[in-house]
Amino acid sequence: MSERPIAAIILAAGKGTRMKSSRHKVLHEVAGRPMIEHLLASVDQLQPSQLVTIVGEYREQLQERLGDRCAFGVQEPQLGTGHAVQQAEDALSGFDGDVLVLYGDVPFVKAKTMRAMIDRLRADDAPAAVVLGFEPQDPLRYGRVVAQQGQIIKMVEYKDASDEERACTMCNSGLLAARSEDLFALLTRVKNENAQGEYYLPDIVNIAIADGRNCAVVACDSADEVAGINSRAELAAAETQWQELAREEAMEQGVTIRAPDTVFFSYDTQLAADVVVEPNVVFGPGVSVASGALIRSFSHLEGASVGEGVEVGPYARLRPGAVLEANSKVGNFVEIKKTTLGEGAKANHLTYLGDANVGAGANIGAGTITCNYDGYFKHQTNIGPRAFIGSNSSLIAPLAVGADAIVAAGSAVSRDVADGELRMVRADQLVKPGWADRFHDTMKRKKSAAQKDG
């Protein structure tokens, strides 16, 4: 039994009308990642041999996103959750194993919870189905799982429940595990004799119990784990929930966050111990920050690697491909894209560095820009170690500035600068003594005359 393969069926055929979007509901992002990808990341930890996603409206979006990572079943028309699961039967033809039924809009189910469902299914008493239950603070609107010592006596919708059944606090999440041979056989016996005229997946539990078979319930750690996302408000609530957990975990791992509610992580943000994050910082996808780094207020980082002892910001922007090596510094109103800032190098303020390599110990003066785009192609700028770039300089790529070279302030450099060289590119200053005084006198007379004429 323990060696049986696992398949997962993900239900994602719902129209998502409450989301009011032309994007498929499960592709809306939480922490920079589509909600279905959160779920798939947990499913992948179980190493399923087969994965089937049930799609309906906007299915081309899901098929494009998921590609060949899964098979697809199409539910049209949509006649309930039981009917949806039946659409996976062809894709799982010949599969002999255990099946998890999950929901694409319930993205935060933990891998250990899924494993607990499978382990319970494989227990010696061999239940026909295992239901994932949860205990919310307010259970009134949820269907109940009436059980004793983990054995289900009855599944009942709230509107159909007696007062005694409503007193039960174990609610049905809708998630379920069953052996493949049981799942599809029981589904053929589900009826649609209800107000909606739909075929409901939980009905297989009551059918199995009526046959004299046992069914079991396992509970998840928190009701938040099985919270569904059906509207923009629920999407925002899920984001809040995810961010709170991420901040708590980061602080438990030794990260200092000065004002936690103002800092936002992405699903893959990596912060080492002894990183300090000041208020109002946003981490986009693909950011790693090494120990001892300081991320100052109002900075935005995405696709960036920040080394040990680095200081970023305030008001800095690190774009994809930014690499800040140990003890380098990026100050206020500096933007870095696809650029490596070498060990100890500094760009303290008002600078754009794109498609560049900056050597160790180099200093980039205020107002410096690498002119990396000619309207058609991007070009590289290479700045050697210990080079000094004066303020308000334009480095016109492709360009190399050598080690220990100096570019004088206000220069527009378009040719390579050799090691140890001073490059100063400025127009000759023209001086006309008394010209400004004569200009002001003339303009004042003209203005006075115009006012009199007016």
Short mmCIF file of C-alpha atoms in Angstrom, two decimals, residues 45-214:
data_model
loop_
_atom_site.label_atom_id
_atom_site.label_comp_id
_atom_site.label_asym_id
_atom_site.label_seq_id
_atom_site.Cartn_x
_atom_site.Cartn_y
_atom_site.Cartn_z
CA GLN A 45 6.81 17.78 -2.65
CA LEU A 46 4.73 14.58 -2.79
CA GLN A 47 6.31 13.71 -6.16
CA PRO A 48 3.04 12.72 -7.84
CA SER A 49 3.31 10.44 -10.82
CA GLN A 50 0.37 12.15 -12.53
CA LEU A 51 -1.23 15.58 -12.36
CA VAL A 52 -4.51 16.57 -13.97
CA THR A 53 -5.97 20.08 -14.03
CA ILE A 54 -9.66 20.47 -14.77
CA VAL A 55 -10.28 23.60 -16.83
CA GLY A 56 -13.24 25.44 -18.28
CA GLU A 57 -13.47 29.09 -19.23
CA TYR A 58 -10.14 30.81 -20.02
CA ARG A 59 -8.58 27.35 -20.25
CA GLU A 60 -6.07 28.53 -22.86
CA GLN A 61 -4.48 30.75 -20.19
CA LEU A 62 -3.96 27.81 -17.85
CA GLN A 63 -2.75 25.56 -20.63
CA GLU A 64 -0.19 28.17 -21.63
CA ARG A 65 0.95 28.66 -18.04
CA LEU A 66 1.19 25.00 -17.05
CA GLY A 67 2.27 23.61 -20.40
CA ASP A 68 3.29 19.96 -20.26
CA ARG A 69 3.55 19.88 -16.47
CA CYS A 70 0.11 18.30 -16.30
CA ALA A 71 -2.69 16.74 -18.29
CA PHE A 72 -5.93 18.65 -18.75
CA GLY A 73 -9.58 17.71 -18.51
CA VAL A 74 -12.30 20.06 -19.75
CA GLN A 75 -15.51 20.56 -17.79
CA GLU A 76 -18.23 21.98 -20.01
CA PRO A 77 -20.90 22.50 -18.89
CA GLN A 78 -19.99 22.87 -15.22
CA LEU A 79 -22.26 20.60 -13.21
CA GLY A 80 -20.61 20.52 -9.79
CA THR A 81 -17.44 19.28 -8.15
CA GLY A 82 -18.25 15.60 -8.61
CA HIS A 83 -18.79 16.15 -12.31
CA ALA A 84 -15.50 18.10 -12.47
CA VAL A 85 -13.51 15.22 -10.97
CA GLN A 86 -15.08 12.82 -13.48
CA GLN A 87 -13.43 14.81 -16.26
CA ALA A 88 -10.04 13.52 -15.05
CA GLU A 89 -11.00 9.88 -15.57
CA ASP A 90 -9.72 9.63 -19.13
CA ALA A 91 -6.39 11.26 -18.23
CA LEU A 92 -6.00 8.79 -15.34
CA SER A 93 -7.02 5.75 -17.39
CA GLY A 94 -4.87 2.85 -16.24
CA PHE A 95 -3.67 4.68 -13.16
CA ASP A 96 -3.70 2.45 -10.10
CA GLY A 97 -2.91 4.53 -7.05
CA ASP A 98 -4.08 7.18 -4.62
CA VAL A 99 -5.74 10.38 -5.77
CA LEU A 100 -5.80 13.78 -4.11
CA VAL A 101 -8.56 16.18 -5.14
CA LEU A 102 -7.51 19.80 -4.66
CA TYR A 103 -8.78 23.24 -5.66
CA GLY A 104 -6.78 25.77 -7.67
CA ASP A 105 -8.30 28.65 -5.69
CA VAL A 106 -7.31 27.08 -2.34
CA PRO A 107 -3.56 27.65 -2.73
CA PHE A 108 -2.07 27.35 0.74
CA VAL A 109 -2.65 23.69 1.59
CA LYS A 110 0.61 22.43 3.04
CA ALA A 111 2.45 19.42 1.69
CA LYS A 112 2.41 17.85 5.14
CA THR A 113 -1.40 18.13 5.19
CA MET A 114 -1.65 16.41 1.82
CA ARG A 115 0.70 13.72 3.10
CA ALA A 116 -1.45 13.24 6.19
CA MET A 117 -4.47 12.62 3.96
CA ILE A 118 -2.59 10.02 1.91
CA ASP A 119 -1.16 8.34 5.02
CA ARG A 120 -4.65 8.08 6.52
CA LEU A 121 -5.95 6.60 3.26
CA ARG A 122 -3.23 3.94 3.47
CA ALA A 123 -3.95 3.02 7.10
CA ASP A 124 -4.85 -0.56 8.03
CA ASP A 125 -8.61 0.14 8.12
CA ALA A 126 -8.43 1.24 4.44
CA PRO A 127 -11.06 4.00 4.39
CA ALA A 128 -12.91 4.48 1.12
CA ALA A 129 -12.26 8.22 1.28
CA VAL A 130 -10.43 10.70 3.48
CA VAL A 131 -11.87 14.19 3.89
CA LEU A 132 -9.82 17.20 4.98
CA GLY A 133 -11.67 18.98 7.77
CA PHE A 134 -11.07 22.30 9.49
CA GLU A 135 -12.47 24.19 12.46
CA PRO A 136 -13.14 27.86 11.69
CA GLN A 137 -13.96 30.48 14.30
CA ASP A 138 -17.39 30.88 12.72
CA PRO A 139 -18.54 27.55 11.26
CA LEU A 140 -22.14 28.53 10.51
CA ARG A 141 -22.06 28.58 6.71
CA TYR A 142 -19.92 25.48 6.15
CA GLY A 143 -20.99 21.90 5.55
CA ARG A 144 -20.33 19.65 8.54
CA VAL A 145 -18.29 16.49 8.93
CA VAL A 146 -20.02 14.53 11.65
CA ALA A 147 -17.43 12.12 13.00
CA GLN A 148 -16.39 10.10 16.03
CA GLN A 149 -12.73 9.48 16.71
CA GLY A 150 -11.88 10.39 13.13
CA GLN A 151 -14.46 8.07 11.56
CA ILE A 152 -17.09 9.91 9.51
CA ILE A 153 -20.69 9.20 10.39
CA LYS A 154 -22.24 11.66 7.97
CA MET A 155 -21.44 14.57 5.65
CA VAL A 156 -24.17 17.20 5.72
CA GLU A 157 -24.68 20.67 4.27
CA TYR A 158 -25.45 23.37 6.84
CA LYS A 159 -28.92 24.06 5.44
CA ASP A 160 -29.78 20.37 5.77
CA ALA A 161 -28.22 19.83 9.19
CA SER A 162 -30.11 19.30 12.43
CA ASP A 163 -29.37 21.41 15.49
CA GLU A 164 -27.24 18.57 16.87
CA GLU A 165 -25.29 18.31 13.60
CA ARG A 166 -24.80 22.08 13.45
CA ALA A 167 -23.24 21.90 16.91
CA CYS A 168 -20.42 19.94 15.32
CA THR A 169 -17.49 22.29 14.64
CA MET A 170 -15.61 20.11 12.14
CA CYS A 171 -16.27 21.56 8.69
CA ASN A 172 -15.71 20.21 5.20
CA SER A 173 -12.92 21.87 3.20
CA GLY A 174 -13.94 20.06 0.01
CA LEU A 175 -10.51 18.44 -0.32
CA LEU A 176 -10.52 14.68 -0.48
CA ALA A 177 -8.31 11.62 -1.03
CA ALA A 178 -9.40 8.25 -2.38
CA ARG A 179 -8.01 5.28 -4.22
CA SER A 180 -8.46 5.61 -7.96
CA GLU A 181 -10.58 2.46 -8.20
CA ASP A 182 -12.95 3.77 -5.50
CA LEU A 183 -13.11 7.39 -6.59
CA PHE A 184 -14.48 6.98 -10.08
CA ALA A 185 -16.71 4.02 -9.21
CA LEU A 186 -18.39 6.00 -6.43
CA LEU A 187 -18.76 9.08 -8.64
CA THR A 188 -20.93 7.13 -11.10
CA ARG A 189 -23.47 6.73 -8.29
CA VAL A 190 -23.67 10.40 -7.32
CA LYS A 191 -27.04 11.99 -8.12
CA ASN A 192 -27.92 15.59 -8.85
CA GLU A 193 -31.15 15.66 -6.88
CA ASN A 194 -30.59 19.03 -5.26
CA ALA A 195 -31.66 22.64 -5.79
CA GLN A 196 -28.68 23.38 -8.03
CA GLY A 197 -29.00 20.21 -10.08
CA GLU A 198 -25.28 19.53 -9.61
CA TYR A 199 -23.16 16.50 -8.76
CA TYR A 200 -21.25 17.05 -5.53
CA LEU A 201 -17.98 15.32 -4.73
CA PRO A 202 -18.66 14.93 -0.94
CA ASP A 203 -21.64 12.71 -1.78
CA ILE A 204 -19.25 9.81 -2.44
CA VAL A 205 -18.54 9.72 1.31
CA ASN A 206 -22.18 9.20 2.24
CA ILE A 207 -22.53 6.61 -0.53
CA ALA A 208 -19.53 4.67 0.77
CA ILE A 209 -20.85 4.85 4.34
CA ALA A 210 -24.24 3.56 3.17
CA ASP A 211 -22.38 0.62 1.62
CA GLY A 212 -21.00 -0.22 5.06
CA ARG A 213 -17.51 1.12 4.35
CA ASN A 214 -15.66 3.48 6.63
#
